[in-house]
mmCIF file of C-alpha atoms in Angstrom:
data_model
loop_
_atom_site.group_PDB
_atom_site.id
_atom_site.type_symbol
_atom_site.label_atom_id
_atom_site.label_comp_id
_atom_site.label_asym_id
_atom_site.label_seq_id
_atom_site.Cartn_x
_atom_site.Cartn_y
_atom_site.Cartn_z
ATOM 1 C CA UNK A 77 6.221 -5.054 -16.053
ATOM 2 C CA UNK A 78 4.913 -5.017 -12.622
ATOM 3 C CA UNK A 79 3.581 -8.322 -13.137
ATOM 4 C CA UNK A 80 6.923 -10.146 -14.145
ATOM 5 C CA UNK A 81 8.441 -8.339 -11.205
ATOM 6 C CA UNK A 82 5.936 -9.683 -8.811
ATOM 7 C CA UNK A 83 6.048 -13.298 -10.552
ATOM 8 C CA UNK A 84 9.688 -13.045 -10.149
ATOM 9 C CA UNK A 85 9.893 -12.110 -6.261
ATOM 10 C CA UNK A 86 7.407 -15.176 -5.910
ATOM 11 C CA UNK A 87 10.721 -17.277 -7.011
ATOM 12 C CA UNK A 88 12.828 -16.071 -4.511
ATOM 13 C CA UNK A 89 13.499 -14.160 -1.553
ATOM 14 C CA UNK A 90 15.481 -10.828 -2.714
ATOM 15 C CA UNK A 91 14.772 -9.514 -6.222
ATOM 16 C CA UNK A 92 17.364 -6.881 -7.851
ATOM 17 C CA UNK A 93 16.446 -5.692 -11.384
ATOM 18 C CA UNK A 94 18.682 -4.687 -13.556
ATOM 19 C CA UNK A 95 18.090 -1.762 -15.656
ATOM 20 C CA UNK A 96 19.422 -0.552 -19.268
ATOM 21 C CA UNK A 97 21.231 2.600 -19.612
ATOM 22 C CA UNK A 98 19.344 4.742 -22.272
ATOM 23 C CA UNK A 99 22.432 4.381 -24.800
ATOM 24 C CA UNK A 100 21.866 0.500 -24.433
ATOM 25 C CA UNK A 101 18.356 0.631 -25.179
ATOM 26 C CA UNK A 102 19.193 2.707 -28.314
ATOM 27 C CA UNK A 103 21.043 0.581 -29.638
ATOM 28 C CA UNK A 104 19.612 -2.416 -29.464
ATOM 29 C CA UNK A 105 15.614 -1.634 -29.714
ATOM 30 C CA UNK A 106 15.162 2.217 -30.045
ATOM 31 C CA UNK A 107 14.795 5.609 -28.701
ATOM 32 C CA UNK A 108 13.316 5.127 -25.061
ATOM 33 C CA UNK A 109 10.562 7.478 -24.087
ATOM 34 C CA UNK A 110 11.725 7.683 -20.270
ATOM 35 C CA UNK A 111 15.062 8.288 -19.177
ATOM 36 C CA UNK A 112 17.234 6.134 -17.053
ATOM 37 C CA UNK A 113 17.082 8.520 -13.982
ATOM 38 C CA UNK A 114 13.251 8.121 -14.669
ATOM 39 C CA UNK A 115 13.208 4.334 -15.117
ATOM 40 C CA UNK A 116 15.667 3.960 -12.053
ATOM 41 C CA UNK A 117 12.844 5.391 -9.942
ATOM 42 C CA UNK A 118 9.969 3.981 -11.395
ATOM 43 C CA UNK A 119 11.231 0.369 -11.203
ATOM 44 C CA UNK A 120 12.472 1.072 -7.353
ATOM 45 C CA UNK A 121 8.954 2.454 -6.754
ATOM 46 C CA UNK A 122 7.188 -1.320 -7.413
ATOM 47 C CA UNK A 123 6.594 -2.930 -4.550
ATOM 48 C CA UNK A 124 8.364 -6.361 -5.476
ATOM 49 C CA UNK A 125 11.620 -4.602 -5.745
ATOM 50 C CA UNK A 126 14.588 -5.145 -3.424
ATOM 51 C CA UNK A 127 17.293 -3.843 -5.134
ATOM 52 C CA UNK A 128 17.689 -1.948 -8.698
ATOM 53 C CA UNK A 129 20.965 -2.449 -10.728
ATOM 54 C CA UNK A 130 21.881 0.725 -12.586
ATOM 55 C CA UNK A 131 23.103 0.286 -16.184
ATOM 56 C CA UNK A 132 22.650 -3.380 -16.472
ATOM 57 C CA UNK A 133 24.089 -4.957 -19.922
ATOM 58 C CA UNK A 134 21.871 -5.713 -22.045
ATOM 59 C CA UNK A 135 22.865 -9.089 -22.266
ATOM 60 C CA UNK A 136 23.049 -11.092 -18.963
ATOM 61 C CA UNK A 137 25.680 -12.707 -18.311
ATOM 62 C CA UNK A 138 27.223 -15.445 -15.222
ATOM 63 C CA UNK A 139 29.413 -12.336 -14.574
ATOM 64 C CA UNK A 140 26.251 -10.695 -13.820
ATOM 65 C CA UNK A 141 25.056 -13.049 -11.828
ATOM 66 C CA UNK A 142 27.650 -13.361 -10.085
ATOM 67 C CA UNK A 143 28.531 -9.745 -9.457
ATOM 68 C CA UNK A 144 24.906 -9.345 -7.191
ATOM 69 C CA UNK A 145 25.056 -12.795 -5.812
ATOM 70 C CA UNK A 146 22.409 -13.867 -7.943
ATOM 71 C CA UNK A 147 21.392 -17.583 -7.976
ATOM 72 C CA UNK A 148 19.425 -17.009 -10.988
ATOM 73 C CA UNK A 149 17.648 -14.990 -13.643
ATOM 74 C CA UNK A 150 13.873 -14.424 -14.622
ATOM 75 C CA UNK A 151 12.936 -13.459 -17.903
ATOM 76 C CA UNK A 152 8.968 -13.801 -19.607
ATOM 77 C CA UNK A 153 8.348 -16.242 -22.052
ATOM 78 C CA UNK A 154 9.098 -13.868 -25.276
ATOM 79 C CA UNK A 155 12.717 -14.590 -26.490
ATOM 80 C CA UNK A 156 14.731 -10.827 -26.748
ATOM 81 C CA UNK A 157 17.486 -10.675 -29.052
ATOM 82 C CA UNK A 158 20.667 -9.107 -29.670
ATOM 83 C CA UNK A 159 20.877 -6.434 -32.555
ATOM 84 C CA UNK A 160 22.752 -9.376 -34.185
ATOM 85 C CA UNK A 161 19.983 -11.946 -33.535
ATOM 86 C CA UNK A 162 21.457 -14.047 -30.448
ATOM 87 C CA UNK A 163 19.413 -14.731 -27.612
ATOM 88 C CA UNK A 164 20.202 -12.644 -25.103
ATOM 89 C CA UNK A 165 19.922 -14.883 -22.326
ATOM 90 C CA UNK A 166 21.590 -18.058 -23.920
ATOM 91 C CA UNK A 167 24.642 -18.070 -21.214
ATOM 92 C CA UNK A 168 22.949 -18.273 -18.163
ATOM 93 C CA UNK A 169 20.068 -20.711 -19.791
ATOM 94 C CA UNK A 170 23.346 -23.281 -20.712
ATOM 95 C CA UNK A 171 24.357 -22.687 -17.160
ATOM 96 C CA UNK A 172 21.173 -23.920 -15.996
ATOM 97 C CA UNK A 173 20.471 -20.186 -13.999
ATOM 98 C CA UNK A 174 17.447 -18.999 -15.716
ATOM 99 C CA UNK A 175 13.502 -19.056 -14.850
ATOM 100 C CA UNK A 176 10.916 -18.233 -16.698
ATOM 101 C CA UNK A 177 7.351 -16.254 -16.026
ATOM 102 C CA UNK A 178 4.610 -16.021 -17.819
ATOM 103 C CA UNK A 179 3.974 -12.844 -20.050
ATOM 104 C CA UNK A 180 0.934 -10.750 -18.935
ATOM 105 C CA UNK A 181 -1.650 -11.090 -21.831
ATOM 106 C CA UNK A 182 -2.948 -8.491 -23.529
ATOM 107 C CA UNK A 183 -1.177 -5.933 -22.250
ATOM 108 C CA UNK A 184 2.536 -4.346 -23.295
ATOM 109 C CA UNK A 185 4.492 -1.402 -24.156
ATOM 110 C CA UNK A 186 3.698 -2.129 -27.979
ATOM 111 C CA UNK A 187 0.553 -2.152 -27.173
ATOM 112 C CA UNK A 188 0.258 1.168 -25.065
ATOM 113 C CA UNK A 189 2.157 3.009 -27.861
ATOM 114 C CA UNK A 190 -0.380 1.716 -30.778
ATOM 115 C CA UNK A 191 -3.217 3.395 -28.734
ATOM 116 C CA UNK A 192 -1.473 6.430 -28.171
ATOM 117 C CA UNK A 193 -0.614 6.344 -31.687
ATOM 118 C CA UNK A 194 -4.269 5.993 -32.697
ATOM 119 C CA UNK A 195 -5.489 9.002 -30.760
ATOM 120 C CA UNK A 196 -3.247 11.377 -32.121
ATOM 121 C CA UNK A 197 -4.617 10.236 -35.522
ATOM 122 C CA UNK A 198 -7.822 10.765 -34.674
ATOM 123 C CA UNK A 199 -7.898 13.689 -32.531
ATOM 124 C CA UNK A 200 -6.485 16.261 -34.873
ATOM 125 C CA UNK A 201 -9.509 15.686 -37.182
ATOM 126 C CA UNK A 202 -13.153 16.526 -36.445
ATOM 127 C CA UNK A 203 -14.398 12.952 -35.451
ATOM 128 C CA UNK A 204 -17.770 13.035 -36.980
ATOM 129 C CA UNK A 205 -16.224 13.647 -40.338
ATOM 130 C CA UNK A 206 -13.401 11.001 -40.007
ATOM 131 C CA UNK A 207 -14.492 8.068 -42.165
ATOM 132 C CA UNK A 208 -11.155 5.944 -41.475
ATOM 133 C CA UNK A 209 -12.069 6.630 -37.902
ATOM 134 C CA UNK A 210 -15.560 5.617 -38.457
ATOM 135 C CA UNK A 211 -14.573 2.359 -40.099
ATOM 136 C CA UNK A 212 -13.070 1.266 -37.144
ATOM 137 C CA UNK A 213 -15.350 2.390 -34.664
ATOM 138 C CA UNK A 214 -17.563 -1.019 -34.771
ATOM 139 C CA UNK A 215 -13.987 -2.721 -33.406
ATOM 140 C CA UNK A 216 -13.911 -0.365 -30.358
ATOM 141 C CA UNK A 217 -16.747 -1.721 -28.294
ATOM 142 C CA UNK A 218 -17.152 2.002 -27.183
ATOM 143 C CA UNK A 219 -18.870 4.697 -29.655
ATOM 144 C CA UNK A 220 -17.443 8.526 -29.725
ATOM 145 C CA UNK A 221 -19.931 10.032 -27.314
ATOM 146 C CA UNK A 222 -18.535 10.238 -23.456
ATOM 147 C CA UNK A 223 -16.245 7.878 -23.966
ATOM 148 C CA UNK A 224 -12.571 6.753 -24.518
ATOM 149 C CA UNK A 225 -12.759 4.587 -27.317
ATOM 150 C CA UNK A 226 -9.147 4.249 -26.644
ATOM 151 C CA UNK A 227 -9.498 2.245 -23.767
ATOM 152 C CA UNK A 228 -11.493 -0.049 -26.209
ATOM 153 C CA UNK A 229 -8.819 -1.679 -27.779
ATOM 154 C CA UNK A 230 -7.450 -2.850 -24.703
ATOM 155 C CA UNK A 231 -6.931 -6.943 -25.115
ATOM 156 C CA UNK A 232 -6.300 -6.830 -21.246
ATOM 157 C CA UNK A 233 -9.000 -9.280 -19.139
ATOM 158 C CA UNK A 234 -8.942 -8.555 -15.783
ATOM 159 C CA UNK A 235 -9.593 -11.170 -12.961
ATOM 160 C CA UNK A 236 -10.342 -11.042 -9.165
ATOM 161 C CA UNK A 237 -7.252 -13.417 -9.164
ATOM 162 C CA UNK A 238 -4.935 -10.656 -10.011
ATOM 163 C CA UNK A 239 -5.985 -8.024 -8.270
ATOM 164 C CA UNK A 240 -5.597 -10.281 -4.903
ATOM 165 C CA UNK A 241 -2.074 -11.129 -6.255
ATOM 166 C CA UNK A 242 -1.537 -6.998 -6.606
ATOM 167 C CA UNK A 243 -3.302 -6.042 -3.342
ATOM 168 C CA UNK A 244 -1.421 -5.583 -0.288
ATOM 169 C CA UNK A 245 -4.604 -6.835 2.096
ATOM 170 C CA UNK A 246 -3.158 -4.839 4.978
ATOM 171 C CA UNK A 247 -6.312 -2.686 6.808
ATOM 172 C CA UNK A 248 -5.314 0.226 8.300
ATOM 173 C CA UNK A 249 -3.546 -0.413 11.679
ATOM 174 C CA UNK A 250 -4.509 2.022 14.701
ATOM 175 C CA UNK A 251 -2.638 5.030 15.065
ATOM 176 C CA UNK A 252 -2.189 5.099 10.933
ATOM 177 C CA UNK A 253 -2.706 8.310 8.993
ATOM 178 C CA UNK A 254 -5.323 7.452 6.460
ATOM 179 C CA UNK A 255 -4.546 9.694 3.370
ATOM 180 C CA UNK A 256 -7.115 9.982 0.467
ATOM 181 C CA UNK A 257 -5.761 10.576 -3.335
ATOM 182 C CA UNK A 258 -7.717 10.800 -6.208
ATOM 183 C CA UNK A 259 -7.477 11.172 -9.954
ATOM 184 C CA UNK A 260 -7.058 9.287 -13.460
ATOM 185 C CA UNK A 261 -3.110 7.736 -12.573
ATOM 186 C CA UNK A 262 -3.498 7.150 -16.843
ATOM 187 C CA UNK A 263 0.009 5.816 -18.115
ATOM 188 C CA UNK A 264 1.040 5.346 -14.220
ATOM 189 C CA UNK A 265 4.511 7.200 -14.486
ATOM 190 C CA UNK A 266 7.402 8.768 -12.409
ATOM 191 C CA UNK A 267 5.136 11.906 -11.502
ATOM 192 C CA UNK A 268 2.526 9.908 -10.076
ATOM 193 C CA UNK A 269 5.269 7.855 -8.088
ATOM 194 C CA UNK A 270 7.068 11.391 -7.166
ATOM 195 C CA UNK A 271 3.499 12.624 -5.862
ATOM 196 C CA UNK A 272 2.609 9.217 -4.100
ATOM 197 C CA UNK A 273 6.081 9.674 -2.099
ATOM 198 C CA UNK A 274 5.737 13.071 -0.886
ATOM 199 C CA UNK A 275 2.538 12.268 0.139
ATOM 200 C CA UNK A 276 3.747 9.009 1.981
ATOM 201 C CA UNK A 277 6.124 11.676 3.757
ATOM 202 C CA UNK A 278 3.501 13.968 5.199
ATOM 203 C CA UNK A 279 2.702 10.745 8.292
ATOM 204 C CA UNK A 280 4.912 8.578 10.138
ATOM 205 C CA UNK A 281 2.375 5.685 9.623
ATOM 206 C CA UNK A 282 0.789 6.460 6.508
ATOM 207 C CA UNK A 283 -1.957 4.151 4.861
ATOM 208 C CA UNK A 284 -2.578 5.912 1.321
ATOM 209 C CA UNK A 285 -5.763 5.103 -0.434
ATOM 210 C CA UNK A 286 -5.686 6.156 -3.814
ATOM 211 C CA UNK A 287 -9.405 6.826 -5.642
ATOM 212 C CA UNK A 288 -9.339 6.012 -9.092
ATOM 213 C CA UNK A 289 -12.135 7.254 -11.414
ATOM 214 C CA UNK A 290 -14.094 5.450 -13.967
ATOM 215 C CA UNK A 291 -13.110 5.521 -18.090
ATOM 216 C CA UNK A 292 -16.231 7.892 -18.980
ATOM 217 C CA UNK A 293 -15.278 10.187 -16.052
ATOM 218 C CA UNK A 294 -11.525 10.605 -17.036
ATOM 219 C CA UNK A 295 -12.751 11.577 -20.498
ATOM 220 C CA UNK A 296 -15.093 14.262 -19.150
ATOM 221 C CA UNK A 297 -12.525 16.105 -17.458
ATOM 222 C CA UNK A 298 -9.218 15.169 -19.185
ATOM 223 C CA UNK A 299 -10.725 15.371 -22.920
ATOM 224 C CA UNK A 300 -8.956 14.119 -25.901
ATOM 225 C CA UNK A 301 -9.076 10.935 -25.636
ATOM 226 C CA UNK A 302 -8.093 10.111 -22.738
ATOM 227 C CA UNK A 303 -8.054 7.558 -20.629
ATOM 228 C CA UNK A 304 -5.486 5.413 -22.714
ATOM 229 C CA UNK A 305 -5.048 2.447 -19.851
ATOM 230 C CA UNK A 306 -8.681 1.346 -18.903
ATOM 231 C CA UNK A 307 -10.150 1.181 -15.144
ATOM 232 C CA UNK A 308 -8.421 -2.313 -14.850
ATOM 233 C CA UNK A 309 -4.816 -1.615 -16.331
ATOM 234 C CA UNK A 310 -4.762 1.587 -14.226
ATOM 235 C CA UNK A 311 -5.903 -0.436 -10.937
ATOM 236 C CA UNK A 312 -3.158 -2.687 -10.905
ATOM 237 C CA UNK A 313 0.003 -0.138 -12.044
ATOM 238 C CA UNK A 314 -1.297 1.714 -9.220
ATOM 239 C CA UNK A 315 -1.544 -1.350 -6.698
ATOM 240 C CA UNK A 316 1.941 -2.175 -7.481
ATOM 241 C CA UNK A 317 3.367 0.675 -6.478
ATOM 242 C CA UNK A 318 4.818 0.553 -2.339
ATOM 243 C CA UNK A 319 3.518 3.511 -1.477
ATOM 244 C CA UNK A 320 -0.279 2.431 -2.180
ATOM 245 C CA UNK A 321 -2.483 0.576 0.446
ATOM 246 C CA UNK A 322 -5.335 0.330 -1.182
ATOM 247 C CA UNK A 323 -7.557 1.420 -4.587
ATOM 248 C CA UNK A 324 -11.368 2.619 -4.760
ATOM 249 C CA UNK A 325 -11.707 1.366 -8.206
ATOM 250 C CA UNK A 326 -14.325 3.321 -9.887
ATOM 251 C CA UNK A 327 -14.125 6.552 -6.805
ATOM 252 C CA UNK A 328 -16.887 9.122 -7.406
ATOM 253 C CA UNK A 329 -15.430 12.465 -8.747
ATOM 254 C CA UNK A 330 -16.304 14.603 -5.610
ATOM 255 C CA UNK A 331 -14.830 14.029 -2.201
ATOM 256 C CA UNK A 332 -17.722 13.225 -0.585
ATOM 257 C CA UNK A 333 -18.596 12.996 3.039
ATOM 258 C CA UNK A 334 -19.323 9.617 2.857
ATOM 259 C CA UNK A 335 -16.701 8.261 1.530
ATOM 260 C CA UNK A 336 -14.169 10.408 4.104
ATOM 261 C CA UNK A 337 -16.207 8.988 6.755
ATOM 262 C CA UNK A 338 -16.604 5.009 5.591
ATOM 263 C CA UNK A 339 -12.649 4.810 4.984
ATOM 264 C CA UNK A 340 -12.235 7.235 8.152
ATOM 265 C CA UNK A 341 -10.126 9.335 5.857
ATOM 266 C CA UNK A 342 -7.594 12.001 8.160
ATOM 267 C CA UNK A 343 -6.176 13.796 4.920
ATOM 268 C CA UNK A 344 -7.162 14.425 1.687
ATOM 269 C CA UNK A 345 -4.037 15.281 -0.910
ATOM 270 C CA UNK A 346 -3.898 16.763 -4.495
ATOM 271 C CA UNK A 347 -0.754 17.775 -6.836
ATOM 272 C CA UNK A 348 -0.100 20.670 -8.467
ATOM 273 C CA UNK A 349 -2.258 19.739 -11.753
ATOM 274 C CA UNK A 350 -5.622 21.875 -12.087
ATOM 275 C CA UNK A 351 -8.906 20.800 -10.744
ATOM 276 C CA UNK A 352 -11.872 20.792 -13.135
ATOM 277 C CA UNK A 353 -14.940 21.570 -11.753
ATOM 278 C CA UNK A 354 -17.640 18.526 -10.967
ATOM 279 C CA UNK A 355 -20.326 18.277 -13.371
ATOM 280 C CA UNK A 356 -22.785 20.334 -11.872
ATOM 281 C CA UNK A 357 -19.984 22.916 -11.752
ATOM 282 C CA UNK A 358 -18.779 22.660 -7.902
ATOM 283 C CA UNK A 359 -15.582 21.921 -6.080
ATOM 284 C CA UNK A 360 -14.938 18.341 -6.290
ATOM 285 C CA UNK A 361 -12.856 19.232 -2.873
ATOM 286 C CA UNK A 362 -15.277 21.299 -1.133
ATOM 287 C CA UNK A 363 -16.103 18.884 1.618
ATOM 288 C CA UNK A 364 -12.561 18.230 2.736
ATOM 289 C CA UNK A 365 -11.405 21.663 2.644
ATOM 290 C CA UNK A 366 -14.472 22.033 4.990
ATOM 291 C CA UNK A 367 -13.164 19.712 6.887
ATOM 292 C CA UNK A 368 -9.630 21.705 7.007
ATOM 293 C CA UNK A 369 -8.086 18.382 5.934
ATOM 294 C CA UNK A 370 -7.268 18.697 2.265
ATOM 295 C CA UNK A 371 -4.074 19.452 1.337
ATOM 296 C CA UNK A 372 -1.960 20.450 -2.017
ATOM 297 C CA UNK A 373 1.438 18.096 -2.679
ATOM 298 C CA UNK A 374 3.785 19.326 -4.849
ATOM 299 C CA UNK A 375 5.714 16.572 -6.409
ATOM 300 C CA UNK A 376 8.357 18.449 -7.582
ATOM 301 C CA UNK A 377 7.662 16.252 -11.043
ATOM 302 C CA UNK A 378 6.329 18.407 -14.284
ATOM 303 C CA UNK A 379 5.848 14.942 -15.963
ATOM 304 C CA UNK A 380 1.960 14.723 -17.139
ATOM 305 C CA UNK A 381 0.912 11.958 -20.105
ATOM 306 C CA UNK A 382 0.235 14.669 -22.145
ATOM 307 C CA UNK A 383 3.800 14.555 -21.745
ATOM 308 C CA UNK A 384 4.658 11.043 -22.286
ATOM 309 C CA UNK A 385 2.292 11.003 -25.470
ATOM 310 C CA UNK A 386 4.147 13.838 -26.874
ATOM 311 C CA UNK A 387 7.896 12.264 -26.351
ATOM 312 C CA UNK A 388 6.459 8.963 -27.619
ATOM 313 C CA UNK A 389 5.070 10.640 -31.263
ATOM 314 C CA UNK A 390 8.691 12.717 -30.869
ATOM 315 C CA UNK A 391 10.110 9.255 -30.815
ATOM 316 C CA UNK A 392 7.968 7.634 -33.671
ATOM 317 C CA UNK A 393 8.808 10.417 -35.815
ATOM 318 C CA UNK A 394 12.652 10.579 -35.193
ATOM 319 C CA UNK A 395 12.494 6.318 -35.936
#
């Protein structure tokens, strides 16, 4: 999503997106797992985003256009239909006022909700003894020991080219409030972006640097199987959102004194969620609250993807 928006901005120089009510969605592809209040924010939160347009029809019309000054439309290259089968964008594409961008490969909502799908299958069973889950194993490219396998089936392929296109490449400007975050940001949701802004609040020039661990680490202290979005999926949802200056991609699980020093971190923030213990048992925080510089956030969000996971099998069943 936050690569259409960003392909779309490129087009122009405002970008309003218009977002379905949850009744639309309903009816025309299925229960959604967020709600619009939730989607609102998210899609506001993405950096490429001027403007959002509450309760947008699901079909866009000139009237549409119109209505927000638009000159035109973006859309990716899939075709969406009507519950009826017409192509949803057929006005404005007669009218000569719709773009296209390209769809981001190997990565979608489908997609997200297949692996989530997967790991509830699995995890309810003892793993060892699951032979459908060891038949499939071989396709995972990562085996059941410290791992995700999850993460496995992802057909995303990352590039230096689009992280460069996600990064803002903004260093920290004197006088800036460097703020260090850390944590999985699996399934980047409306928590995380609820978190990220009261934590943007806390400076008057803040320059957040969020630490993002490895797979194998997220497994260790998350269990399940999580992560569900690999390293590289969780890199650039979290890039894309405005409140984020920059990513450690791959940030070691303890706060160490290094890496306050080499990024010349001033605060060091954490939500409300529990903090398991580093391998060898310590405080992953124990040099910043040395430091008197570490500081809880409460995001005022109880929205977790244990969460999400659980309203999307609600959904699946209720289908």
């Amino acid at each position: 999503h936050s690569n259409q928006l960003r392909q779309a901005r490129a087009m122009g120089d405002y970008l309003i997106v218009g977002v379905h009510t949850d009744e639309e969605i309903a009816k025309h592809k299925g229960p959604p797992v967020f709600t619009q209040e939730e989607r609102y924010k998210m899609v506001q939160a993405i950096k490429w985003v001027d403007e959002i347009a509450p309760g947008a029809p699901y079909v866009t019309t000139l009237e549409t256009l119109d209505k927000y000054s638009c000159d035109f439309c973006v859309h990716g290259d899939d075709i969406t239909l009507t519950i009826d089968g017409k192509d949803t964008y057929e006005e404005v594409k007669t009218a000569g006022r719709y773009r296209e961008c390209k769809r981001t490969q190997g990565v979608s909502t489908t997609d997200l909700v297949g692996r989530m799908l997967l790991m509830t299958k699995a995890h309810h069973s003892n793993i060892d003894e699951d032979l459908d889950y060891r038949k499939h194993t071989d396709n995972f490219g990562k085996g059941p020991k410290g791992h995700s396998p999850w993460t496995g089936v992802s057909q995303f392929l990352q590039t230096s080219q689009k992280i460069i296109q996600f990064a803002s490449g903004k260093e920290p400007q004197p006088g800036d409030t460097i703020i260090y975050v850390a944590g999985a940001f699996d399934l980047f949701h409306v928590g995380h972006v609820d978190f990220l802004e009261k934590v943007h609040q806390l400076a008057e020039k803040p320059y957040i640097i969020a630490g993002l661990h490895f797979d194998q680490e997220v497994n260790r202290y998350k269990g399940k199987n999580y992560p569900i979005m690999n390293i590289h999926e969780r890199t650039l949802s979290v890039l894309a959102c405005r409140y984020v200056s920059e990513v450690v991609i791959g940030a070691p699980y303890a706060v160490t004194a290094d890496l306050l020093d080499h990024f010349r971190v001033t605060l060091v923030c954490h939500g409300m969620t529990e903090v398991v213990p580093d391998k060898d048992g310590s405080d992953p925080y124990e040099e910043p609250k040395q430091r008197g510089i570490f500081q809880l956030v409460d995001s005022g969000s109880n929205l977790t993807t244990d969460l999400i996971v659980q309203r999307i099998i609600k959904n699946r069943l209720d289908f």
